Amino acid sequence: MALVDGRTELKPSPPAAASDMWQLWAKNGECTQGVTFEVTVMAAKIAYENAAYIENVVANVWGFNFVGYYSCWNKFLEVSATQAFVMTDRGKDAGMVMVAFRGTQVFSTQDWSTDVNLSWLRLGGMGHVHAGFLKALGLQEEDGEDAARAFPRDAPAVVPAGKVVAYYELRRVLRELLAEHPRARVVVTGHSLGGALAVLFPAVLALHGEGDILGRLGAVHTYGQPRVGDEAFVDFFQAKVAASYWRVVYRYDVVPRVPFDAPPVAGFSHGGTCVYYDGWYDGRVLGGEEVPNPNYIGLRHAPSMYRNALGDLLKAMFLWVKAGGEYHEGAVSLLYRGAIGMLVPGVASHSPRDYVNAIRLGRIGTAAG
């Protein structure tokens, strides 16, 4: 991912403006603990890198406290396929604990097949949830009748030596950190598949009655997140997870439009407050309306999607002239936009680079819906 976007420094918050993301974040009150969308989008971006890279950025570039990097076991794939890292804003008396999940690897067919998979599993009061995301987080049995057996509250007794399961390991880490930092609030973030896990993680905490952690959950920020479950899941999350949940979508990004919300083919739904960016990072907060072409298969949107892909390619070439050198894109990123983005419009729009640019350069228009 660093080949596409190698930026690591955090950009200082601009002066407050009623229409931008910084101000939207400030409206959430004391739970912010000074954390902005800039920090969460950058954390979601660097989550794609290896442990040494992440630790160096967190500790030496951002000046935060790096807690750990976790590569977690998926019993169904029989491989450590789920990655996340944890940091705090300071080593002592922290005000923020952040969990950032790694997203879909661009050239991983396994990750992409997980995103577009239409299979789901009923998990008690949570409703139906994407089976691949459940497995990535720590599902133990494919049992749609017994939620306690499918995703037990207690960590599995039998795990390969040296391996950890994402949900149980991160829950353990949070318990220890929240005990160590009594005023800290938790922020969870992720891009793509990482965004799906960022939503699913607190939902499973709620399923297990983990009130001590949920009571200190301040926010969930996702970028380019696919749909996680059905309407019952959305209702469960809204009722049980009190934290503010912001879901950022850039243009015709394909991933937030899958799995489909198109009964009877599939009945997945989105939740949270969606911030949709279009054009030159012009955005709006969506109320009751959906993003354009919500299931990505509407042919009437094809001309607009190709125009958007071409516009993004041209913008990428010249944005630095207007916005500054930090927005200069290298050959790899431009090749990705040209070769893949023009072939399948919406794929290049999934790049974390555009989400970082949207947070830094975007402005929010009048709320819709």
mmCIF file of C-alpha atoms in Angstrom:
data_model
loop_
_atom_site.group_PDB
_atom_site.id
_atom_site.type_symbol
_atom_site.label_atom_id
_atom_site.label_comp_id
_atom_site.label_asym_id
_atom_site.label_seq_id
_atom_site.Cartn_x
_atom_site.Cartn_y
_atom_site.Cartn_z
ATOM 1 C CA MET A 1 0.000 0.000 0.000
ATOM 2 C CA ALA A 2 2.936 2.348 0.615
ATOM 3 C CA LEU A 3 3.732 2.071 -3.111
ATOM 4 C CA VAL A 4 0.345 3.636 -3.854
ATOM 5 C CA ASP A 5 0.410 6.164 -1.005
ATOM 6 C CA GLY A 6 3.556 6.572 1.046
ATOM 7 C CA ARG A 7 2.365 9.495 3.177
ATOM 8 C CA THR A 8 2.804 8.938 6.899
ATOM 9 C CA GLU A 9 2.679 12.342 8.615
ATOM 10 C CA LEU A 10 -0.526 13.529 10.215
ATOM 11 C CA LYS A 11 -1.872 16.760 8.795
ATOM 12 C CA PRO A 12 -2.746 19.367 11.463
ATOM 13 C CA SER A 13 -6.425 20.164 11.872
ATOM 14 C CA PRO A 14 -7.476 23.181 9.783
ATOM 15 C CA PRO A 15 -9.458 26.052 11.292
ATOM 16 C CA ALA A 16 -12.939 24.924 12.311
ATOM 17 C CA ALA A 17 -15.585 25.239 9.609
ATOM 18 C CA ALA A 18 -19.187 24.222 10.015
ATOM 19 C CA SER A 19 -19.144 22.164 6.829
ATOM 20 C CA ASP A 20 -16.057 20.003 7.188
ATOM 21 C CA MET A 21 -15.274 16.634 8.756
ATOM 22 C CA TRP A 22 -13.206 18.108 11.550
ATOM 23 C CA GLN A 23 -16.202 20.035 12.807
ATOM 24 C CA LEU A 24 -18.506 17.029 12.433
ATOM 25 C CA TRP A 25 -16.127 15.113 14.657
ATOM 26 C CA ALA A 26 -16.031 17.927 17.211
ATOM 27 C CA LYS A 27 -19.812 17.810 17.533
ATOM 28 C CA ASN A 28 -19.593 14.335 19.033
ATOM 29 C CA GLY A 29 -18.550 15.796 22.385
ATOM 30 C CA GLU A 30 -16.200 14.582 25.057
ATOM 31 C CA CYS A 31 -15.825 11.075 23.650
ATOM 32 C CA THR A 32 -13.525 12.389 20.931
ATOM 33 C CA GLN A 33 -10.583 12.869 23.293
ATOM 34 C CA GLY A 34 -8.973 14.984 20.596
ATOM 35 C CA VAL A 35 -9.094 12.273 17.929
ATOM 36 C CA THR A 36 -10.038 13.442 14.427
ATOM 37 C CA PHE A 37 -10.927 11.677 11.191
ATOM 38 C CA GLU A 38 -7.360 12.441 10.101
ATOM 39 C CA VAL A 39 -5.998 10.022 12.683
ATOM 40 C CA THR A 40 -8.486 7.252 11.934
ATOM 41 C CA VAL A 41 -8.114 7.418 8.158
ATOM 42 C CA MET A 42 -4.323 7.361 8.432
ATOM 43 C CA ALA A 43 -4.455 4.490 10.915
ATOM 44 C CA ALA A 44 -6.733 2.578 8.548
ATOM 45 C CA LYS A 45 -4.244 3.243 5.740
ATOM 46 C CA ILE A 46 -1.071 2.144 7.504
ATOM 47 C CA ALA A 47 -2.823 -0.966 8.871
ATOM 48 C CA TYR A 48 -1.971 -2.557 5.499
ATOM 49 C CA GLU A 49 1.753 -2.438 6.283
ATOM 50 C CA ASN A 50 3.935 -4.816 8.294
ATOM 51 C CA ALA A 51 4.431 -4.605 12.049
ATOM 52 C CA ALA A 52 7.800 -2.812 11.926
ATOM 53 C CA TYR A 53 6.492 -0.162 9.519
ATOM 54 C CA ILE A 54 3.404 0.501 11.643
ATOM 55 C CA GLU A 55 5.353 0.707 14.884
ATOM 56 C CA ASN A 56 7.813 3.171 13.364
ATOM 57 C CA VAL A 57 5.042 5.445 12.073
ATOM 58 C CA VAL A 58 3.008 5.342 15.288
ATOM 59 C CA ALA A 59 5.937 5.886 17.634
ATOM 60 C CA ASN A 60 8.397 7.977 15.647
ATOM 61 C CA VAL A 61 6.259 9.914 13.157
ATOM 62 C CA TRP A 62 3.041 10.424 15.121
ATOM 63 C CA GLY A 63 4.533 10.369 18.612
ATOM 64 C CA PHE A 64 1.851 8.008 19.939
ATOM 65 C CA ASN A 65 2.282 4.857 21.994
ATOM 66 C CA PHE A 66 2.398 1.654 19.938
ATOM 67 C CA VAL A 67 0.809 -1.208 21.870
ATOM 68 C CA GLY A 68 1.030 -4.129 19.474
ATOM 69 C CA TYR A 69 0.455 -5.707 16.088
ATOM 70 C CA TYR A 70 -1.729 -8.800 15.909
ATOM 71 C CA SER A 71 -1.800 -11.337 13.097
ATOM 72 C CA CYS A 72 -4.742 -13.556 13.910
ATOM 73 C CA TRP A 73 -5.777 -17.105 13.098
ATOM 74 C CA ASN A 74 -8.737 -17.977 10.890
ATOM 75 C CA LYS A 75 -9.620 -21.599 11.650
ATOM 76 C CA PHE A 76 -11.606 -21.990 8.443
ATOM 77 C CA LEU A 77 -8.785 -20.800 6.181
ATOM 78 C CA GLU A 78 -6.139 -22.357 8.463
ATOM 79 C CA VAL A 79 -3.949 -19.294 8.156
ATOM 80 C CA SER A 80 -3.304 -16.062 10.065
ATOM 81 C CA ALA A 81 -5.374 -13.899 7.719
ATOM 82 C CA THR A 82 -6.697 -11.128 9.989
ATOM 83 C CA GLN A 83 -4.398 -8.288 11.017
ATOM 84 C CA ALA A 84 -4.886 -5.342 13.359
ATOM 85 C CA PHE A 85 -2.813 -2.990 15.477
ATOM 86 C CA VAL A 86 -3.498 -1.130 18.717
ATOM 87 C CA MET A 87 -2.113 2.206 19.895
ATOM 88 C CA THR A 88 -2.790 4.785 22.594
ATOM 89 C CA ASP A 89 -2.278 8.523 22.416
ATOM 90 C CA ARG A 90 0.272 8.322 25.240
ATOM 91 C CA GLY A 91 1.968 5.699 27.358
ATOM 92 C CA LYS A 92 0.543 6.899 30.678
ATOM 93 C CA ASP A 93 -2.933 8.208 31.473
ATOM 94 C CA ALA A 94 -4.035 7.764 27.864
ATOM 95 C CA GLY A 95 -7.206 9.425 26.659
ATOM 96 C CA MET A 96 -7.586 7.269 23.552
ATOM 97 C CA VAL A 97 -7.118 3.601 22.690
ATOM 98 C CA MET A 98 -7.364 2.878 18.979
ATOM 99 C CA VAL A 99 -7.883 -0.452 17.235
ATOM 100 C CA ALA A 100 -7.217 -0.395 13.474
ATOM 101 C CA PHE A 101 -8.082 -3.432 11.358
ATOM 102 C CA ARG A 102 -6.291 -4.186 8.101
ATOM 103 C CA GLY A 103 -8.437 -4.139 4.987
ATOM 104 C CA THR A 104 -8.639 -5.941 1.665
ATOM 105 C CA GLN A 105 -5.277 -6.499 0.036
ATOM 106 C CA VAL A 106 -5.532 -5.200 -3.549
ATOM 107 C CA PHE A 107 -4.020 -8.301 -5.134
ATOM 108 C CA SER A 108 -5.492 -10.852 -2.733
ATOM 109 C CA THR A 109 -8.205 -12.866 -4.462
ATOM 110 C CA GLN A 110 -8.944 -14.391 -1.060
ATOM 111 C CA ASP A 111 -9.731 -10.967 0.435
ATOM 112 C CA TRP A 112 -11.832 -9.858 -2.534
ATOM 113 C CA SER A 113 -13.793 -13.123 -2.535
ATOM 114 C CA THR A 114 -14.491 -12.527 1.161
ATOM 115 C CA ASP A 115 -15.866 -9.033 0.417
ATOM 116 C CA VAL A 116 -18.243 -10.082 -2.382
ATOM 117 C CA ASN A 117 -19.378 -13.356 -0.781
ATOM 118 C CA LEU A 118 -23.177 -13.458 -0.438
ATOM 119 C CA SER A 119 -23.307 -16.095 2.309
ATOM 120 C CA TRP A 120 -24.411 -15.150 5.797
ATOM 121 C CA LEU A 121 -25.052 -16.771 9.158
ATOM 122 C CA ARG A 122 -27.700 -16.006 11.748
ATOM 123 C CA LEU A 123 -26.113 -15.104 15.067
ATOM 124 C CA GLY A 124 -28.935 -14.901 17.580
ATOM 125 C CA GLY A 125 -30.228 -11.396 18.239
ATOM 126 C CA MET A 126 -27.608 -9.916 15.910
ATOM 127 C CA GLY A 127 -29.519 -11.113 12.881
ATOM 128 C CA HIS A 128 -27.778 -12.426 9.773
ATOM 129 C CA VAL A 129 -24.099 -11.519 9.397
ATOM 130 C CA HIS A 130 -21.645 -11.983 6.518
ATOM 131 C CA ALA A 131 -20.071 -15.410 7.082
ATOM 132 C CA GLY A 132 -16.631 -14.438 5.786
ATOM 133 C CA PHE A 133 -16.367 -11.466 8.126
ATOM 134 C CA LEU A 134 -17.468 -13.600 11.074
ATOM 135 C CA LYS A 135 -14.773 -16.153 10.253
ATOM 136 C CA ALA A 136 -12.134 -13.435 9.959
ATOM 137 C CA LEU A 137 -13.050 -12.049 13.384
ATOM 138 C CA GLY A 138 -13.186 -15.376 15.211
ATOM 139 C CA LEU A 139 -16.232 -17.514 14.413
ATOM 140 C CA GLN A 140 -15.738 -21.023 15.793
ATOM 141 C CA GLU A 141 -18.602 -23.026 14.276
ATOM 142 C CA GLU A 142 -20.935 -22.471 11.329
ATOM 143 C CA ASP A 143 -24.026 -22.908 13.467
ATOM 144 C CA GLY A 144 -26.945 -20.640 12.612
ATOM 145 C CA GLU A 145 -29.130 -22.055 15.384
ATOM 146 C CA ASP A 146 -26.859 -21.710 18.420
ATOM 147 C CA ALA A 147 -25.056 -18.347 18.634
ATOM 148 C CA ALA A 148 -23.232 -19.391 21.818
ATOM 149 C CA ARG A 149 -21.732 -22.353 19.988
ATOM 150 C CA ALA A 150 -20.988 -20.422 16.787
ATOM 151 C CA PHE A 151 -19.266 -17.499 18.513
ATOM 152 C CA PRO A 152 -18.776 -18.429 22.193
ATOM 153 C CA ARG A 153 -18.052 -15.767 24.774
ATOM 154 C CA ASP A 154 -14.998 -17.610 26.094
ATOM 155 C CA ALA A 155 -11.883 -17.887 23.952
ATOM 156 C CA PRO A 156 -11.404 -21.265 22.255
ATOM 157 C CA ALA A 157 -9.340 -23.718 24.268
ATOM 158 C CA VAL A 158 -7.705 -25.264 21.210
ATOM 159 C CA VAL A 159 -5.749 -22.931 18.936
ATOM 160 C CA PRO A 160 -2.526 -23.782 17.086
ATOM 161 C CA ALA A 161 0.575 -23.000 19.123
ATOM 162 C CA GLY A 162 1.604 -19.370 18.863
ATOM 163 C CA LYS A 163 -1.671 -18.316 17.208
ATOM 164 C CA VAL A 164 -4.354 -15.929 18.465
ATOM 165 C CA VAL A 165 -7.948 -15.306 17.362
ATOM 166 C CA ALA A 166 -8.752 -11.685 16.508
ATOM 167 C CA TYR A 167 -11.858 -11.032 18.608
ATOM 168 C CA TYR A 168 -10.617 -12.743 21.753
ATOM 169 C CA GLU A 169 -7.091 -11.344 21.582
ATOM 170 C CA LEU A 170 -8.198 -7.766 20.948
ATOM 171 C CA ARG A 171 -10.843 -8.022 23.664
ATOM 172 C CA ARG A 172 -8.136 -9.175 26.091
ATOM 173 C CA VAL A 173 -5.860 -6.292 25.089
ATOM 174 C CA LEU A 174 -8.650 -3.744 25.506
ATOM 175 C CA ARG A 175 -9.583 -5.058 28.935
ATOM 176 C CA GLU A 176 -5.994 -4.593 30.100
ATOM 177 C CA LEU A 177 -5.569 -1.155 28.517
ATOM 178 C CA LEU A 178 -8.839 0.214 29.870
ATOM 179 C CA ALA A 179 -7.905 -0.962 33.340
ATOM 180 C CA GLU A 180 -4.508 0.703 32.969
ATOM 181 C CA HIS A 181 -5.938 3.946 31.526
ATOM 182 C CA PRO A 182 -9.145 4.738 33.445
ATOM 183 C CA ARG A 183 -10.069 7.849 31.436
ATOM 184 C CA ALA A 184 -9.398 6.388 27.978
ATOM 185 C CA ARG A 185 -12.075 5.944 25.341
ATOM 186 C CA VAL A 186 -11.870 3.399 22.520
ATOM 187 C CA VAL A 187 -11.915 4.240 18.815
ATOM 188 C CA VAL A 188 -12.162 1.481 16.194
ATOM 189 C CA THR A 189 -11.347 2.020 12.531
ATOM 190 C CA GLY A 190 -10.573 0.255 9.287
ATOM 191 C CA HIS A 191 -10.703 0.542 5.509
ATOM 192 C CA SER A 192 -12.495 -1.987 3.285
ATOM 193 C CA LEU A 193 -12.588 -5.406 4.968
ATOM 194 C CA GLY A 194 -11.012 -3.652 7.955
ATOM 195 C CA GLY A 195 -14.053 -1.388 8.132
ATOM 196 C CA ALA A 196 -16.371 -4.389 8.195
ATOM 197 C CA LEU A 197 -14.401 -5.869 11.096
ATOM 198 C CA ALA A 198 -14.420 -2.486 12.858
ATOM 199 C CA VAL A 199 -18.238 -2.648 12.858
ATOM 200 C CA LEU A 200 -18.523 -6.347 13.638
ATOM 201 C CA PHE A 201 -16.106 -6.254 16.584
ATOM 202 C CA PRO A 202 -18.247 -4.002 18.851
ATOM 203 C CA ALA A 203 -21.378 -5.850 17.710
ATOM 204 C CA VAL A 204 -19.979 -9.145 19.007
ATOM 205 C CA LEU A 205 -18.905 -7.373 22.203
ATOM 206 C CA ALA A 206 -22.540 -6.358 22.583
ATOM 207 C CA LEU A 207 -23.715 -9.904 21.867
ATOM 208 C CA HIS A 208 -21.495 -11.089 24.715
ATOM 209 C CA GLY A 209 -22.574 -8.359 27.110
ATOM 210 C CA GLU A 210 -19.118 -6.751 27.330
ATOM 211 C CA GLY A 211 -20.496 -3.575 28.890
ATOM 212 C CA ASP A 212 -17.196 -2.499 30.438
ATOM 213 C CA ILE A 213 -15.631 -2.123 26.995
ATOM 214 C CA LEU A 214 -18.727 -0.903 25.156
ATOM 215 C CA GLY A 215 -19.332 1.739 27.813
ATOM 216 C CA ARG A 216 -16.019 3.317 26.881
ATOM 217 C CA LEU A 217 -16.325 2.971 23.116
ATOM 218 C CA GLY A 218 -16.213 6.499 21.721
ATOM 219 C CA ALA A 219 -16.439 6.059 17.959
ATOM 220 C CA VAL A 220 -16.331 3.725 14.977
ATOM 221 C CA HIS A 221 -14.942 5.225 11.755
ATOM 222 C CA THR A 222 -14.934 3.155 8.567
ATOM 223 C CA TYR A 223 -13.706 3.915 5.055
ATOM 224 C CA GLY A 224 -14.886 2.055 1.957
ATOM 225 C CA GLN A 225 -16.650 -0.484 4.165
ATOM 226 C CA PRO A 226 -18.728 -3.303 2.646
ATOM 227 C CA ARG A 227 -22.130 -4.228 4.067
ATOM 228 C CA VAL A 228 -21.862 -6.470 7.128
ATOM 229 C CA GLY A 229 -25.330 -7.875 7.827
ATOM 230 C CA ASP A 230 -29.062 -7.591 7.285
ATOM 231 C CA GLU A 231 -31.488 -4.989 8.628
ATOM 232 C CA ALA A 232 -31.757 -6.899 11.913
ATOM 233 C CA PHE A 233 -27.988 -6.539 12.342
ATOM 234 C CA VAL A 234 -28.190 -2.802 11.626
ATOM 235 C CA ASP A 235 -30.970 -2.442 14.214
ATOM 236 C CA PHE A 236 -29.005 -4.514 16.746
ATOM 237 C CA PHE A 237 -25.911 -2.353 16.312
ATOM 238 C CA GLN A 238 -27.873 0.865 16.639
ATOM 239 C CA ALA A 239 -29.641 -0.354 19.781
ATOM 240 C CA LYS A 240 -26.672 -1.937 21.552
ATOM 241 C CA VAL A 241 -23.651 0.145 20.497
ATOM 242 C CA ALA A 242 -23.946 3.734 21.705
ATOM 243 C CA ALA A 243 -20.758 5.009 20.042
ATOM 244 C CA SER A 244 -20.960 7.348 17.061
ATOM 245 C CA TYR A 245 -20.582 5.380 13.837
ATOM 246 C CA TRP A 246 -19.393 7.244 10.733
ATOM 247 C CA ARG A 247 -19.115 5.449 7.379
ATOM 248 C CA VAL A 248 -17.175 7.288 4.645
ATOM 249 C CA VAL A 249 -17.703 6.389 0.965
ATOM 250 C CA TYR A 250 -15.755 7.837 -1.975
ATOM 251 C CA ARG A 251 -17.445 8.117 -5.372
ATOM 252 C CA TYR A 252 -18.270 4.812 -7.094
ATOM 253 C CA ASP A 253 -16.049 2.732 -4.815
ATOM 254 C CA VAL A 254 -17.241 -0.810 -5.506
ATOM 255 C CA VAL A 255 -16.692 -2.268 -2.028
ATOM 256 C CA PRO A 256 -19.343 -0.261 -0.090
ATOM 257 C CA ARG A 257 -21.818 -1.464 -2.722
ATOM 258 C CA VAL A 258 -21.327 -5.166 -1.919
ATOM 259 C CA PRO A 259 -22.651 -7.568 -0.779
ATOM 260 C CA PHE A 260 -25.897 -6.591 -2.463
ATOM 261 C CA ASP A 261 -28.860 -4.903 -0.874
ATOM 262 C CA ALA A 262 -31.174 -6.395 -3.497
ATOM 263 C CA PRO A 263 -33.716 -8.959 -2.254
ATOM 264 C CA PRO A 264 -34.255 -11.752 -3.116
ATOM 265 C CA VAL A 265 -30.646 -12.035 -4.369
ATOM 266 C CA ALA A 266 -29.287 -10.777 -1.063
ATOM 267 C CA GLY A 267 -30.542 -8.655 1.816
ATOM 268 C CA PHE A 268 -27.471 -6.942 3.239
ATOM 269 C CA SER A 269 -27.911 -3.415 4.615
ATOM 270 C CA HIS A 270 -25.735 -0.503 5.676
ATOM 271 C CA GLY A 271 -25.937 1.347 8.979
ATOM 272 C CA GLY A 272 -24.268 4.326 10.580
ATOM 273 C CA THR A 273 -24.059 7.882 9.282
ATOM 274 C CA CYS A 274 -22.753 7.891 5.716
ATOM 275 C CA VAL A 275 -20.541 10.686 4.431
ATOM 276 C CA TYR A 276 -20.398 10.492 0.636
ATOM 277 C CA TYR A 277 -17.697 12.269 -1.395
ATOM 278 C CA ASP A 278 -18.030 13.079 -5.060
ATOM 279 C CA GLY A 279 -16.210 15.210 -7.599
ATOM 280 C CA TRP A 280 -13.363 17.265 -6.220
ATOM 281 C CA TYR A 281 -13.867 15.806 -2.763
ATOM 282 C CA ASP A 282 -17.217 17.527 -2.369
ATOM 283 C CA GLY A 283 -19.185 15.635 0.238
ATOM 284 C CA ARG A 284 -22.541 15.411 1.906
ATOM 285 C CA VAL A 285 -23.996 13.599 4.870
ATOM 286 C CA LEU A 286 -26.646 11.174 3.654
ATOM 287 C CA GLY A 287 -29.830 10.779 5.606
ATOM 288 C CA GLY A 288 -32.486 8.463 4.212
ATOM 289 C CA GLU A 289 -31.029 8.304 0.706
ATOM 290 C CA GLU A 290 -28.491 5.769 -0.564
ATOM 291 C CA VAL A 291 -25.269 6.394 -2.473
ATOM 292 C CA PRO A 292 -25.587 6.495 -6.275
ATOM 293 C CA ASN A 293 -25.766 3.045 -7.878
ATOM 294 C CA PRO A 294 -26.010 1.334 -4.464
ATOM 295 C CA ASN A 295 -25.512 -2.215 -5.806
ATOM 296 C CA TYR A 296 -22.935 -1.361 -8.497
ATOM 297 C CA ILE A 297 -24.840 -3.224 -11.219
ATOM 298 C CA GLY A 298 -27.106 -0.469 -12.539
ATOM 299 C CA LEU A 299 -26.295 -0.063 -16.231
ATOM 300 C CA ARG A 300 -27.691 3.454 -16.338
ATOM 301 C CA HIS A 301 -24.822 4.543 -14.098
ATOM 302 C CA ALA A 302 -22.117 3.085 -16.382
ATOM 303 C CA PRO A 303 -21.414 6.314 -18.355
ATOM 304 C CA SER A 304 -21.098 8.294 -15.132
ATOM 305 C CA MET A 305 -18.833 5.659 -13.590
ATOM 306 C CA TYR A 306 -16.422 5.747 -16.536
ATOM 307 C CA ARG A 307 -16.434 9.548 -16.550
ATOM 308 C CA ASN A 308 -15.642 9.473 -12.835
ATOM 309 C CA ALA A 309 -12.774 7.026 -13.387
ATOM 310 C CA LEU A 310 -11.302 9.238 -16.115
ATOM 311 C CA GLY A 311 -11.813 12.322 -13.969
ATOM 312 C CA ASP A 312 -10.019 10.712 -11.047
ATOM 313 C CA LEU A 313 -7.091 9.774 -13.295
ATOM 314 C CA LEU A 314 -6.759 13.320 -14.610
ATOM 315 C CA LYS A 315 -7.204 14.787 -11.150
ATOM 316 C CA ALA A 316 -4.477 12.493 -9.806
ATOM 317 C CA MET A 317 -2.054 13.823 -12.405
ATOM 318 C CA PHE A 318 -2.546 17.481 -11.539
ATOM 319 C CA LEU A 319 -3.975 17.727 -8.008
ATOM 320 C CA TRP A 320 -0.532 18.469 -6.579
ATOM 321 C CA VAL A 321 -0.353 21.691 -8.607
ATOM 322 C CA LYS A 322 -3.287 23.103 -6.651
ATOM 323 C CA ALA A 323 -3.067 21.260 -3.332
ATOM 324 C CA GLY A 324 0.699 20.887 -2.848
ATOM 325 C CA GLY A 325 3.469 18.346 -3.199
ATOM 326 C CA GLU A 326 2.050 15.886 -0.668
ATOM 327 C CA TYR A 327 -0.728 15.163 -3.190
ATOM 328 C CA HIS A 328 1.685 14.211 -5.980
ATOM 329 C CA GLU A 329 0.946 10.642 -7.109
ATOM 330 C CA GLY A 330 3.663 8.273 -8.255
ATOM 331 C CA ALA A 331 3.759 5.997 -11.282
ATOM 332 C CA VAL A 332 2.376 2.973 -9.433
ATOM 333 C CA SER A 333 -0.720 4.828 -8.258
ATOM 334 C CA LEU A 334 -1.345 6.363 -11.687
ATOM 335 C CA LEU A 335 -0.872 2.995 -13.386
ATOM 336 C CA TYR A 336 -3.359 1.475 -10.962
ATOM 337 C CA ARG A 337 -5.907 4.177 -11.770
ATOM 338 C CA GLY A 338 -5.350 3.847 -15.514
ATOM 339 C CA ALA A 339 -5.017 0.103 -15.988
ATOM 340 C CA ILE A 340 -7.513 -1.109 -13.382
ATOM 341 C CA GLY A 341 -9.681 1.913 -12.670
ATOM 342 C CA MET A 342 -10.593 2.475 -16.296
ATOM 343 C CA LEU A 343 -11.192 -1.235 -16.892
ATOM 344 C CA VAL A 344 -13.446 -1.721 -13.852
ATOM 345 C CA PRO A 345 -14.583 1.731 -12.689
ATOM 346 C CA GLY A 346 -15.017 1.825 -8.952
ATOM 347 C CA VAL A 347 -12.031 -0.367 -8.142
ATOM 348 C CA ALA A 348 -9.504 2.483 -8.208
ATOM 349 C CA SER A 349 -11.936 4.599 -6.163
ATOM 350 C CA HIS A 350 -11.398 2.122 -3.338
ATOM 351 C CA SER A 351 -7.804 3.275 -2.838
ATOM 352 C CA PRO A 352 -7.060 4.591 0.684
ATOM 353 C CA ARG A 353 -5.323 7.535 -1.029
ATOM 354 C CA ASP A 354 -8.651 9.041 -2.082
ATOM 355 C CA TYR A 355 -10.070 8.561 1.397
ATOM 356 C CA VAL A 356 -7.108 10.397 2.906
ATOM 357 C CA ASN A 357 -7.476 13.155 0.317
ATOM 358 C CA ALA A 358 -11.211 13.407 0.966
ATOM 359 C CA ILE A 359 -10.722 13.851 4.701
ATOM 360 C CA ARG A 360 -7.990 16.447 4.180
ATOM 361 C CA LEU A 361 -9.425 18.396 1.253
ATOM 362 C CA GLY A 362 -13.138 17.630 1.351
ATOM 363 C CA ARG A 363 -15.965 19.799 2.510
ATOM 364 C CA ILE A 364 -19.426 18.654 3.522
ATOM 365 C CA GLY A 365 -22.426 20.232 1.836
ATOM 366 C CA THR A 366 -25.999 20.438 3.038
ATOM 367 C CA ALA A 367 -27.229 17.241 4.678
ATOM 368 C CA ALA A 368 -29.515 15.179 2.495
ATOM 369 C CA GLY A 369 -32.336 12.773 3.218
#
